[in-house]
Coordinates of C-alpha atoms and ligand atoms in Angstrom, one line a residue:
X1 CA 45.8 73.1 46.7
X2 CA 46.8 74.7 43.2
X3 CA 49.8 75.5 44.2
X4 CA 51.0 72.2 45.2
X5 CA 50.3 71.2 42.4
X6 CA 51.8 73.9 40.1
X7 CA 54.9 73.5 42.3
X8 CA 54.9 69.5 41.8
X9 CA 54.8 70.4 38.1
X10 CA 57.0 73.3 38.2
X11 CA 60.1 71.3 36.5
X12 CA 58.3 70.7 33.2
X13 CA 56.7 74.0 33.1
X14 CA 60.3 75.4 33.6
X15 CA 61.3 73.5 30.5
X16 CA 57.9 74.5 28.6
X17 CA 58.1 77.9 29.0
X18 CA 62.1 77.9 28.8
X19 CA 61.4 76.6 24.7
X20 CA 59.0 79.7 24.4
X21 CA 61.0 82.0 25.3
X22 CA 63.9 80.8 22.8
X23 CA 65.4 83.6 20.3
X24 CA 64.1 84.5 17.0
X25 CA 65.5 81.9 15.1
X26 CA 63.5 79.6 15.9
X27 CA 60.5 81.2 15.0
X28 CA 61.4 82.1 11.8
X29 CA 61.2 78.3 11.0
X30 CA 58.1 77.9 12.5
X31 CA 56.0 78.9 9.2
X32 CA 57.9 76.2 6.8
X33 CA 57.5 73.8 9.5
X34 CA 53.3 74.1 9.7
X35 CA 53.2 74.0 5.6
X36 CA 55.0 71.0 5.4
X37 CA 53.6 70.1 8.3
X38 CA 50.1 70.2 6.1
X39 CA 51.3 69.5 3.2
X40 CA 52.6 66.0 4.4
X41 CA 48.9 65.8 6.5
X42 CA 47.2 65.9 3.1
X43 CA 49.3 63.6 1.5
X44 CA 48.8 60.6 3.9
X45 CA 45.0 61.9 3.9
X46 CA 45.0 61.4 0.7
X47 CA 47.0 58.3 0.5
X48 CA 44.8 56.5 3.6
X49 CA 41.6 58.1 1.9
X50 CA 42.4 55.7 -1.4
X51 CA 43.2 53.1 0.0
X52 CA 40.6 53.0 1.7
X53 CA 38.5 53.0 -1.0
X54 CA 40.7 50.7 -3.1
X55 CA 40.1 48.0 0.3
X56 CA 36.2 48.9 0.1
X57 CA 36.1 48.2 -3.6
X58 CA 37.8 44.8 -2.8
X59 CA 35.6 43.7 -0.3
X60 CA 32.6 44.9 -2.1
X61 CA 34.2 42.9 -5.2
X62 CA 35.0 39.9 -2.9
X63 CA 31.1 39.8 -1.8
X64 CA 29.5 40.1 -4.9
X65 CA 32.1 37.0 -5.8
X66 CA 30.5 34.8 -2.9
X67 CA 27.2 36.3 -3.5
X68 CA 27.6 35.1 -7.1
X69 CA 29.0 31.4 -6.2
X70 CA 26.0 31.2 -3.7
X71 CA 23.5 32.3 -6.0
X72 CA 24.7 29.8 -8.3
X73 CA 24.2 26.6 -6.0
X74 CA 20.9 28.4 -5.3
X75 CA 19.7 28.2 -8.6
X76 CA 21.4 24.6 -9.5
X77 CA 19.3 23.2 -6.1
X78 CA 16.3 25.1 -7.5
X79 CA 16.7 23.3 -11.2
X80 CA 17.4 19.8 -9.3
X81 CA 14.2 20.1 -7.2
X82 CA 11.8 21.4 -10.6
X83 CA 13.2 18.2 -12.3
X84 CA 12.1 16.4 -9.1
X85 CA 8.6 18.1 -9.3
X86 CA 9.1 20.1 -6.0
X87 CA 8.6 23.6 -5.1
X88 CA 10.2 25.8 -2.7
X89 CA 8.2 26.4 0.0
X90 CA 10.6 28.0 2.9
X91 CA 13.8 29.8 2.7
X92 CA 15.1 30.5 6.0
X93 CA 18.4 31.7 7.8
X94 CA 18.6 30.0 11.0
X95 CA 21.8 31.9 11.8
X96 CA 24.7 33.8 10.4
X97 CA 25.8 31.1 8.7
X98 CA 23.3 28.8 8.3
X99 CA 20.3 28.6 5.9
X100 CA 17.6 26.2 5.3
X101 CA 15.9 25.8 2.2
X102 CA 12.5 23.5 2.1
X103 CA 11.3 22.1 -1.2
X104 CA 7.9 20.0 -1.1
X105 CA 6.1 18.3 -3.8
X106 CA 3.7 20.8 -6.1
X107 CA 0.9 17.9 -6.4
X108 CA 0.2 17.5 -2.9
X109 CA 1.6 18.4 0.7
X110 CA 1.0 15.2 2.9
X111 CA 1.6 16.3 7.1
X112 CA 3.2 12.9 7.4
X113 CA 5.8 14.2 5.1
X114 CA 6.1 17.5 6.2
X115 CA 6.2 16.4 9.9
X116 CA 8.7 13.8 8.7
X117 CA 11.3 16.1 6.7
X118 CA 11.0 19.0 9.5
X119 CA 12.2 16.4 12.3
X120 CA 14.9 15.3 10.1
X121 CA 16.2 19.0 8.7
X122 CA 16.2 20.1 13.1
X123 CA 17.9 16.4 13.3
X124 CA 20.6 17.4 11.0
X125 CA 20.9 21.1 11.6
X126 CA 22.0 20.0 15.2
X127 CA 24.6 18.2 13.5
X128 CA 27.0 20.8 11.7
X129 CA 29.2 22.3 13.8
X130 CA 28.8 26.0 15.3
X131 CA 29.8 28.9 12.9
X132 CA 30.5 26.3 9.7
X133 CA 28.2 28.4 6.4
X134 CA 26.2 25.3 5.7
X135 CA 22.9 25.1 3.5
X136 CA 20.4 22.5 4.6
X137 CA 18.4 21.5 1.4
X138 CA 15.0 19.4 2.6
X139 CA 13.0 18.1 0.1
X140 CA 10.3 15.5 -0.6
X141 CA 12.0 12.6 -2.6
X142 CA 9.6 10.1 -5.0
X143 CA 10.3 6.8 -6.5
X144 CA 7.9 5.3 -8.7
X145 CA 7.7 1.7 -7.5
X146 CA 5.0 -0.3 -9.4
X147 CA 2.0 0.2 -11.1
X148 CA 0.2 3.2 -9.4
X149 CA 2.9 3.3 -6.2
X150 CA 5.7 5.9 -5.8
X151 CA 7.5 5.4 -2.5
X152 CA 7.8 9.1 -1.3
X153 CA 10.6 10.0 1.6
X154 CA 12.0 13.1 2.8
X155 CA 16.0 13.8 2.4
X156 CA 18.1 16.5 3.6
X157 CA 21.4 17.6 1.6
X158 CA 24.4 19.0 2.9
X159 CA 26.7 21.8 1.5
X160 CA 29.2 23.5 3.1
X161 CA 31.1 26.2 2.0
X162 CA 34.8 25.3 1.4
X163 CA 37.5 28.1 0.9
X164 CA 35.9 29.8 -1.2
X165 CA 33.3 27.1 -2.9
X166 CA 30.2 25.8 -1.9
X167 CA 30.3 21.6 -1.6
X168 CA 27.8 19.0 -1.2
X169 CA 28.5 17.3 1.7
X170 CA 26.3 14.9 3.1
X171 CA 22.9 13.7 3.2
X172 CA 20.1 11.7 5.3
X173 CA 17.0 9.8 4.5
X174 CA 13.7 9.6 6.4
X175 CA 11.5 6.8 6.4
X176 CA 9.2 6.2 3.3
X177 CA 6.1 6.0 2.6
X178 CA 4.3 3.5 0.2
X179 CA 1.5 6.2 -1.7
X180 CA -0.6 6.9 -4.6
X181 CA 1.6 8.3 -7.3
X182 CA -0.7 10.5 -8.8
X183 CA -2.3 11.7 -5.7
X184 CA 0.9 12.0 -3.7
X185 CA -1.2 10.7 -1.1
X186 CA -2.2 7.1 0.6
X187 CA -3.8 4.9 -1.2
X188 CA -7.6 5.1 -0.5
X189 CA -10.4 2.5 -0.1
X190 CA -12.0 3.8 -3.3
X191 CA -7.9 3.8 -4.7
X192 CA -7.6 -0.1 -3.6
X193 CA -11.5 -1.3 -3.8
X194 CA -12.9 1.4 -5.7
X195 CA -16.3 0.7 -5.2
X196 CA -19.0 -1.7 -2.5
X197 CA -19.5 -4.6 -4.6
X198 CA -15.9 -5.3 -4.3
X199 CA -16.2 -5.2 -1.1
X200 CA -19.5 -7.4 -0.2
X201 CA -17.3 -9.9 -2.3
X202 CA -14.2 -10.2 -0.1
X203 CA -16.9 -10.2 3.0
X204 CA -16.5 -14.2 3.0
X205 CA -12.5 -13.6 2.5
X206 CA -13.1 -11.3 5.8
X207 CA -14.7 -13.4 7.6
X208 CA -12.4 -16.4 7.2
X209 CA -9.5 -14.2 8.0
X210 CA -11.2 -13.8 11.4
X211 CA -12.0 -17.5 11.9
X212 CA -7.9 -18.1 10.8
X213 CA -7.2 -15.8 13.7
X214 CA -9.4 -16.9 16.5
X215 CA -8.5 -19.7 18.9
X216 CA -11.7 -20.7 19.6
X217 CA -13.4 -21.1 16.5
X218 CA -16.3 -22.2 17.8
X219 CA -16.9 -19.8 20.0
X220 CA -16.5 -17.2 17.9
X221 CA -18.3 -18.6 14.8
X222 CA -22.1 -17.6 15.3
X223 CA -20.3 -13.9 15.4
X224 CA -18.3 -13.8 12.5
X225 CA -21.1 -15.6 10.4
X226 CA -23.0 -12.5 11.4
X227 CA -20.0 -10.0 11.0
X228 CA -21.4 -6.5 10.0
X229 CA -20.8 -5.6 6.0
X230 CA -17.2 -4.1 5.9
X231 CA -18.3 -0.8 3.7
X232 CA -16.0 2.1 2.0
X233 CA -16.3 3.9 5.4
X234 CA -14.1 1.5 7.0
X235 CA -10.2 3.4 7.0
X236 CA -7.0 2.0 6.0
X237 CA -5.0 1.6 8.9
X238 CA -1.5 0.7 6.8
X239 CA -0.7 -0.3 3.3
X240 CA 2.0 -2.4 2.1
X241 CA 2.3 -3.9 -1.2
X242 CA 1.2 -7.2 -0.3
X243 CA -1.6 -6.1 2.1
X244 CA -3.4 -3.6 4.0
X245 CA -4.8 -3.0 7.4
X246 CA -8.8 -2.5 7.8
X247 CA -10.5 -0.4 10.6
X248 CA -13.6 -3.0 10.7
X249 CA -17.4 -1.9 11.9
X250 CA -18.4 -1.6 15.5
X251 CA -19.2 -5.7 16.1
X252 CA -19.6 -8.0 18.5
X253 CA -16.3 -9.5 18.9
X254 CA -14.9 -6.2 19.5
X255 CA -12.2 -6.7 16.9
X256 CA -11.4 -3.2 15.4
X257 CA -8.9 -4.4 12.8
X258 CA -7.8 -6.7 10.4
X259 CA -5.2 -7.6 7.8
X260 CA -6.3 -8.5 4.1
X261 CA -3.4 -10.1 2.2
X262 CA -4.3 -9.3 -1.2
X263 CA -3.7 -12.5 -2.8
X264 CA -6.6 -13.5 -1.1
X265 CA -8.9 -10.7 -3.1
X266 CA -6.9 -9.8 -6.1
X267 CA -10.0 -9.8 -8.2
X268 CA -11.5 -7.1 -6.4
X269 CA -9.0 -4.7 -6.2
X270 CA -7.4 -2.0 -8.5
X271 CA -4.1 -4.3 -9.3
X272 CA -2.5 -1.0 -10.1
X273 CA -1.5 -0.7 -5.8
X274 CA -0.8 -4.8 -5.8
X275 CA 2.6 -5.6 -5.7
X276 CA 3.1 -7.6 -9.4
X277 CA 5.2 -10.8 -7.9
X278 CA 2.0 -11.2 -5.8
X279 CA -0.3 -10.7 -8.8
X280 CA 1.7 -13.2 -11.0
X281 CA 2.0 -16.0 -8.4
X282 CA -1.6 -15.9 -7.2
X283 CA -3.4 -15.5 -11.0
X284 CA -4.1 -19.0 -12.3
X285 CA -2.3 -19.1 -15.6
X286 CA -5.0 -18.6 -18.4
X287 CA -6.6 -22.2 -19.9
X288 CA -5.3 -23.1 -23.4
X289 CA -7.4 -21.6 -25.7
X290 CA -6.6 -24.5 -27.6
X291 CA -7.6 -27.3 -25.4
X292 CA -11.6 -28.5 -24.0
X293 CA -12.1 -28.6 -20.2
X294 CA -14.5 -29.5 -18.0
X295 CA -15.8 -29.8 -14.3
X296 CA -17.3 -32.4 -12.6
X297 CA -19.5 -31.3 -9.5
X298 CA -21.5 -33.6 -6.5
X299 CA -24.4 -32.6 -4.8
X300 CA -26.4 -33.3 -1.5
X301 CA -23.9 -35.6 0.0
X302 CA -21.9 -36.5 1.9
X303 CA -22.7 -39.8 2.2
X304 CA -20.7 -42.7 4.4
X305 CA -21.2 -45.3 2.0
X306 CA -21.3 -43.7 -1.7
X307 CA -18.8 -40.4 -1.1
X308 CA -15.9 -42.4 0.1
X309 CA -16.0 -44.9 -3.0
X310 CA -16.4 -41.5 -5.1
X311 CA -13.1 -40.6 -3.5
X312 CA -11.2 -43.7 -4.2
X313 CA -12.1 -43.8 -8.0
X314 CA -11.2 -39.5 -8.2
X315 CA -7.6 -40.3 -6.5
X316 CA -7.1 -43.7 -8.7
X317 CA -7.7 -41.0 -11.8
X318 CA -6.1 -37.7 -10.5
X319 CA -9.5 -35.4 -10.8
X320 CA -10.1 -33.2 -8.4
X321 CA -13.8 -31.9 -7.7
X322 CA -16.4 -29.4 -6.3
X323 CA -19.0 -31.6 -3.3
X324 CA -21.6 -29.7 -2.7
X325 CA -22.6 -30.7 0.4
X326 CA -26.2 -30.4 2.9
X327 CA -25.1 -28.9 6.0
X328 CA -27.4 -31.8 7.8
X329 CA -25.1 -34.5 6.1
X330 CA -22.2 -32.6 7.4
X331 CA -22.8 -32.8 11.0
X332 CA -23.1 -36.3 10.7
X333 CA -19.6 -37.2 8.7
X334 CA -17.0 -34.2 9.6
X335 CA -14.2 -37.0 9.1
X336 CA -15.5 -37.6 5.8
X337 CA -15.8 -34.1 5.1
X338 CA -12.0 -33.6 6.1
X339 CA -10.9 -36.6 3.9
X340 CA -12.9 -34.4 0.9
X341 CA -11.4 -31.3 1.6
X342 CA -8.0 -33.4 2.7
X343 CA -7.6 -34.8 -0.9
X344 CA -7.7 -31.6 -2.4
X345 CA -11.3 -31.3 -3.8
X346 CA -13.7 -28.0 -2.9
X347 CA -16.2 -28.4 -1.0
X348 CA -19.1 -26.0 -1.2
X349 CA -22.7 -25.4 0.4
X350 CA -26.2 -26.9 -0.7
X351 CA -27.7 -25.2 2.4
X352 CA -28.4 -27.4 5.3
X353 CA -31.8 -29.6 4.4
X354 CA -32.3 -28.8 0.4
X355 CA -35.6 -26.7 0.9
X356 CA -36.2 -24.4 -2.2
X357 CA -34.9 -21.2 -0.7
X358 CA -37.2 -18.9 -2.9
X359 CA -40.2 -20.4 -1.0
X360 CA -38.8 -19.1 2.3
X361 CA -38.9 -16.4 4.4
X362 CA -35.4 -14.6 4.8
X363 CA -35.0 -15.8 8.3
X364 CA -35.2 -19.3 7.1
X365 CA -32.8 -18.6 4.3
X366 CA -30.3 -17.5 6.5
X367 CA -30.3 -20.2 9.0
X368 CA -30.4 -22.7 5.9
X369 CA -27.1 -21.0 4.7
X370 CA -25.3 -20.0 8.3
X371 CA -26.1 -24.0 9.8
X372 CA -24.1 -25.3 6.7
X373 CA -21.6 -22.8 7.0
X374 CA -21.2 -23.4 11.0
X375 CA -21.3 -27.4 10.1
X376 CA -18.5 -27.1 7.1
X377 CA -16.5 -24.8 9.6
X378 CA -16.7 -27.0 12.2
X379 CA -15.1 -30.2 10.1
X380 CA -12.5 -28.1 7.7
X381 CA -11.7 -24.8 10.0
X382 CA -13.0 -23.1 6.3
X383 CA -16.5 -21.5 5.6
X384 CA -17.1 -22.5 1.8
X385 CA -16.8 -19.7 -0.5
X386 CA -19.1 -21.4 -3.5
X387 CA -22.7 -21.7 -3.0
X388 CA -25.4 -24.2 -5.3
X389 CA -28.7 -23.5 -4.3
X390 CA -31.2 -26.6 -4.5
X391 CA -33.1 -27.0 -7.5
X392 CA -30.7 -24.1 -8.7
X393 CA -33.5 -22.1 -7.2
X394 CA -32.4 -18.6 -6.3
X395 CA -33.5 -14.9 -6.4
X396 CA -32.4 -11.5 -5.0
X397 CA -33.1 -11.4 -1.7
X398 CA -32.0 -15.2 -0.8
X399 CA -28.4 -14.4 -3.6
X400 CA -28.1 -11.5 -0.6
X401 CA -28.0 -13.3 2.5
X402 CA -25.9 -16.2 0.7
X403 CA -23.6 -13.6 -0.3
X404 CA -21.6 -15.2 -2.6
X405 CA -20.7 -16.5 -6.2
X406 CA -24.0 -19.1 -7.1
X407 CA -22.0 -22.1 -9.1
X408 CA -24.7 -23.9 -11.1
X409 CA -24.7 -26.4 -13.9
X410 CA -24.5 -26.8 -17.5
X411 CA -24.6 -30.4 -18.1
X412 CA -27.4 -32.3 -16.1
X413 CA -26.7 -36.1 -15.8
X414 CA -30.1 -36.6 -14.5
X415 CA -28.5 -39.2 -12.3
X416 CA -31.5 -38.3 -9.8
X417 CA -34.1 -39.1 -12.9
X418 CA -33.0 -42.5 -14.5
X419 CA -30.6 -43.7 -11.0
X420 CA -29.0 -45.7 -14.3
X421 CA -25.3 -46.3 -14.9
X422 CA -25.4 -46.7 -18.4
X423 CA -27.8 -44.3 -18.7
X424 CA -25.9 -41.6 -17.0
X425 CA -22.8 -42.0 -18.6
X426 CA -24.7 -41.7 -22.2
X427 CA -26.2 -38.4 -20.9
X428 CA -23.4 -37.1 -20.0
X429 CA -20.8 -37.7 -23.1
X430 CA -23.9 -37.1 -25.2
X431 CA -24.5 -32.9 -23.7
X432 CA -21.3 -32.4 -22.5
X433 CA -19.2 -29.5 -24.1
X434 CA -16.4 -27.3 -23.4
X435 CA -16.3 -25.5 -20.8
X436 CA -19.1 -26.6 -19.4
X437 CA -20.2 -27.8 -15.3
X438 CA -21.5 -31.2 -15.1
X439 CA -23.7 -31.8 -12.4
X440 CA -24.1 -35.2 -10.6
X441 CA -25.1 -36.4 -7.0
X442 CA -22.8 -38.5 -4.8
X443 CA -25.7 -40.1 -2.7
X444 CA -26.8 -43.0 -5.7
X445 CA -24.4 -46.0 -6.3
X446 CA -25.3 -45.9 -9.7
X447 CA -23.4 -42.5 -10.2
X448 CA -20.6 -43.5 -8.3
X449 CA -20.8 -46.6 -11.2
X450 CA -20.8 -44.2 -14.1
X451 CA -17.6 -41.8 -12.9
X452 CA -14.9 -44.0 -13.6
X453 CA -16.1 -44.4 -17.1
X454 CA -17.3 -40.7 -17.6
X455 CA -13.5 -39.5 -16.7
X456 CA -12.0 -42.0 -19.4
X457 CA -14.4 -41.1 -22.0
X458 CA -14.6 -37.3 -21.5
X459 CA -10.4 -38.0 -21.7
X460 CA -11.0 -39.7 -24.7
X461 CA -12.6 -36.6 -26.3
X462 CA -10.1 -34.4 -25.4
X463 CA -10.9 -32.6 -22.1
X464 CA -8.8 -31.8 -18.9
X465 CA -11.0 -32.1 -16.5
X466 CA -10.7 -29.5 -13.7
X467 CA -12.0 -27.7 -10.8
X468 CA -15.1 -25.5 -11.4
X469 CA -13.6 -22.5 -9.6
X470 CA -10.5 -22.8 -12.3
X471 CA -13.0 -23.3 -15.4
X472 CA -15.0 -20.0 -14.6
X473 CA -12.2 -17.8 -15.7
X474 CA -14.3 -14.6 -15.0
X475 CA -14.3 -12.9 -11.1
X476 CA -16.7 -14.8 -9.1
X477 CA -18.7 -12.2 -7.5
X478 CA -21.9 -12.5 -5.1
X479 CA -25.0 -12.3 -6.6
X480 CA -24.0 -13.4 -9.6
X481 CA -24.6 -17.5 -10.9
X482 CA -21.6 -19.0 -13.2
X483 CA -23.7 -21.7 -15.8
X484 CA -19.6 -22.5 -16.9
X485 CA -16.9 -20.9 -18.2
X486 CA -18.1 -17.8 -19.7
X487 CA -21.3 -18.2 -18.7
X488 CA -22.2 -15.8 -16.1
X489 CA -25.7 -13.8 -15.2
X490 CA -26.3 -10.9 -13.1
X491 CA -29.6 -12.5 -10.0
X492 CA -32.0 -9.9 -10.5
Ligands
ZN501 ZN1 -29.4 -31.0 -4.6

């Protein structure tokens, strides 16, 4: 085979061997040649072994140069986020080219908000396009709102790298959430009620809620007079500023939630999470320090001869009143007792058959006070949130089972003694004082007599005479009996 192949080749090897075998000349030159040869070979060595360097120095001087302008937006997002009171907590390249930073609060790390911000940085990373140097900056942004409420939301910042500069670009906000500014957290039961007596005195706000949301009311009513205590295990579902959301105790009616506007409670909650338009137009405006007022209140009616009278004379004059009313005269007059309630008086219990509760067993007690409430219900759709015992007789365990605010009386017309008109009306001008509760009965035409006059002369004198629950400025809490304005002792 080789010789094929030599002989195939044979043409160029002529040649090859032909410029071998050239004369002496030639190879005379051959010497300069290889040192310039060399000589030239170093040279370019040389030349391409500088440049090289030179190029290396360039591109080391160019990266520092980035690494400098990216250090820099590094550090400005790191002063931004300590000014916001955020930390970094991750610092991640996701790529070549892309890097995400995560700043969080240093109070407090809520999952809500960490779920919330992570969903929105993988949202957003999808979003910038393949091979772009981009910077995702997440962090935990806070707002102080009002009082003790910072809305808190998680944003995501933008910047892309320009030519040679690093730009903010764009941004995106995730939902926010209403929470405790100094916690960084929700607000709590003990945040918003702060303690059980707050709560055993929005029970009777409770329960009407549930009464406002039934269809049936009667059908429910027996359950929701009996509605287990809402305590500070109970869990808030959702807060807004104006209300929150209530798990409620296992019960009967197998509701496991409820809404509580807070207007309804004010007084029992820290106002601090409340928005402040609701606290201003839901606190009654304070009474004139300057001026005299006074309450007139009517016990152990109704009754379908003497109450309506009462009525007509309290419209002809414009005073509105407190009827404290047996729940056994209820059942027998709910359109009377929705003409009371109709004309804008308050109508309160006196239980159901005016025994002296602090005689009775606690069974007794609380049919006395759950009869009324059922009867009262039943006319007006509302269970009455002020409570006279008869005889003003009350003690611990019967203030418990009323649970609520016990309005007695400071000025006794003892229109039940002397059944007198002219005696009644000089008893009352002659013990009446300011800010005091004046007690009278709607069932004796004598006292229906006297009011007409009473009104004028207490007018006379200088009072505005207003609604009990306006004159007791204080918070009207159970177990606790208001005298008047001012006036106020703990049942023991
Ligand atoms: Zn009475």
């Amino acid at each position: 085979m080789e010789p094929k192949i030599i002989s195939r080749l044979s043409r160029k090897e002529r040649r090859k061997k032909e410029k071998k075998n050239r004369p002496n000349k030639r190879q005379t030159l051959l010497p300069i040649l290889a040192v310039s040869i060399t000589t030239i070979s170093i040279c370019l060595l040389g030349y391409y072994y500088l440049q090289s360097v030179n190029q290396k120095r360039e591109i080391q001087k160019a990266a520092a140069a980035e690494k400098e302008i990216e250090q820099e937006l590094l550090t400005t997002i790191d002063k931004q986020q300590k000014k916001l009171g955020n930390k970094e907590v991750e610092n991640s390249d996701v790529n070549d080219h892309l890097q995400e930073l995560i700043y969080l609060p240093t109070t407090a790390q809520r999952q809500t908000l960490t779920e919330d911000l992570e969903t929105l940085l993988t949202e957003t990373s999808h979003q910038i396009e393949k091979g772009t140097p981009a910077k995702l900056v997440g962090y935990i942004k806070k707002e102080d709102l009002f009082g003790k409420i910072a809305s808190y939301s998680s944003v995501i910042e933008v910047y892309k790298k320009k030519q040679d500069r690093w730009e903010a670009d764009s941004s995106a906000q995730g939902k926010s959430h209403y929470m405790n500014k100094e916690t960084a957290d929700f607000p709590s039961m003990a945040d918003i009620f702060q303690n059980q007596d707050n709560l055993t005195a929005i029970q009777p706000f409770i329960k009407q809620q549930l009464l406002d949301d039934s269809k049936d009311q009667a059908a429910v009513i027996d359950q929701i007079l009996n509605f287990p205590q809402v305590t500070m295990e109970q869990k808030i579902l959702s807060y807004s500023p104006d209300k929150v959301v209530l798990s409620l105790p296992k019960n009967q009616l197998n509701i496991d939630q409820i809404s509580v506007p807070f207007s309804n409670v004010l007084d029992f909650t820290d106002q601090g999470f409340i928005d402040p338009t609701i606290i201003t137009e839901h606190t009654p405006p304070p009474l004139d320090p300057n001026k005299k007022y006074i309450s007139l209140t009517f016990d152990d009616g109704p009754n379908p001869i003497t109450t309506p009278r009462l009525l007509d004379i309290l419209m002809e004059k414009n005073v509105k009143a407190t009827f404290f009313m047996l729940g056994q005269n209820v059942v027998n007059n709910p359109d009377l007792v929705r003409r009371v309630a109709a004309e804008g008086h308050v109508i309160g219990s006196h239980s159901y058959s005016h025994p002296n509760l602090t005689g009775l067993d606690p069974e007794s007690v609380k049919s006395q006070v759950q009869e009324t409430d059922k009867a009262i219900a039943a006319a007006t759709g509302k269970i009455p949130t002020d409570f006279r015992p008869p005889y003003g007789a009350v003690n611990k365990d019967a203030a418990e089972i009323i649970g609520r605010p016990i309005i007695q009386w400071s000025v006794d017309s003892e229109d039940w003694k002397t059944k007198n008109t002219e005696k009644i009306i000089k008893r009352v001008m002659k013990t009446s004082y300011n800010n005091s509760i004046i007690l009278m009965h709607d069932i004796y035409p004598e006292t229906i007599n006297a009011v007409s006059q009473i009104i004028d002369a207490l007018r006379n004198e200088g009072y505005d005479i207003i609604l009990a629950d306006d004159l007791i400025t204080e918070k009207q809490a159970p177990l606790h009996m208001y005298y008047g304005n001012k006036s106020e002792q703990v049942i023991q």
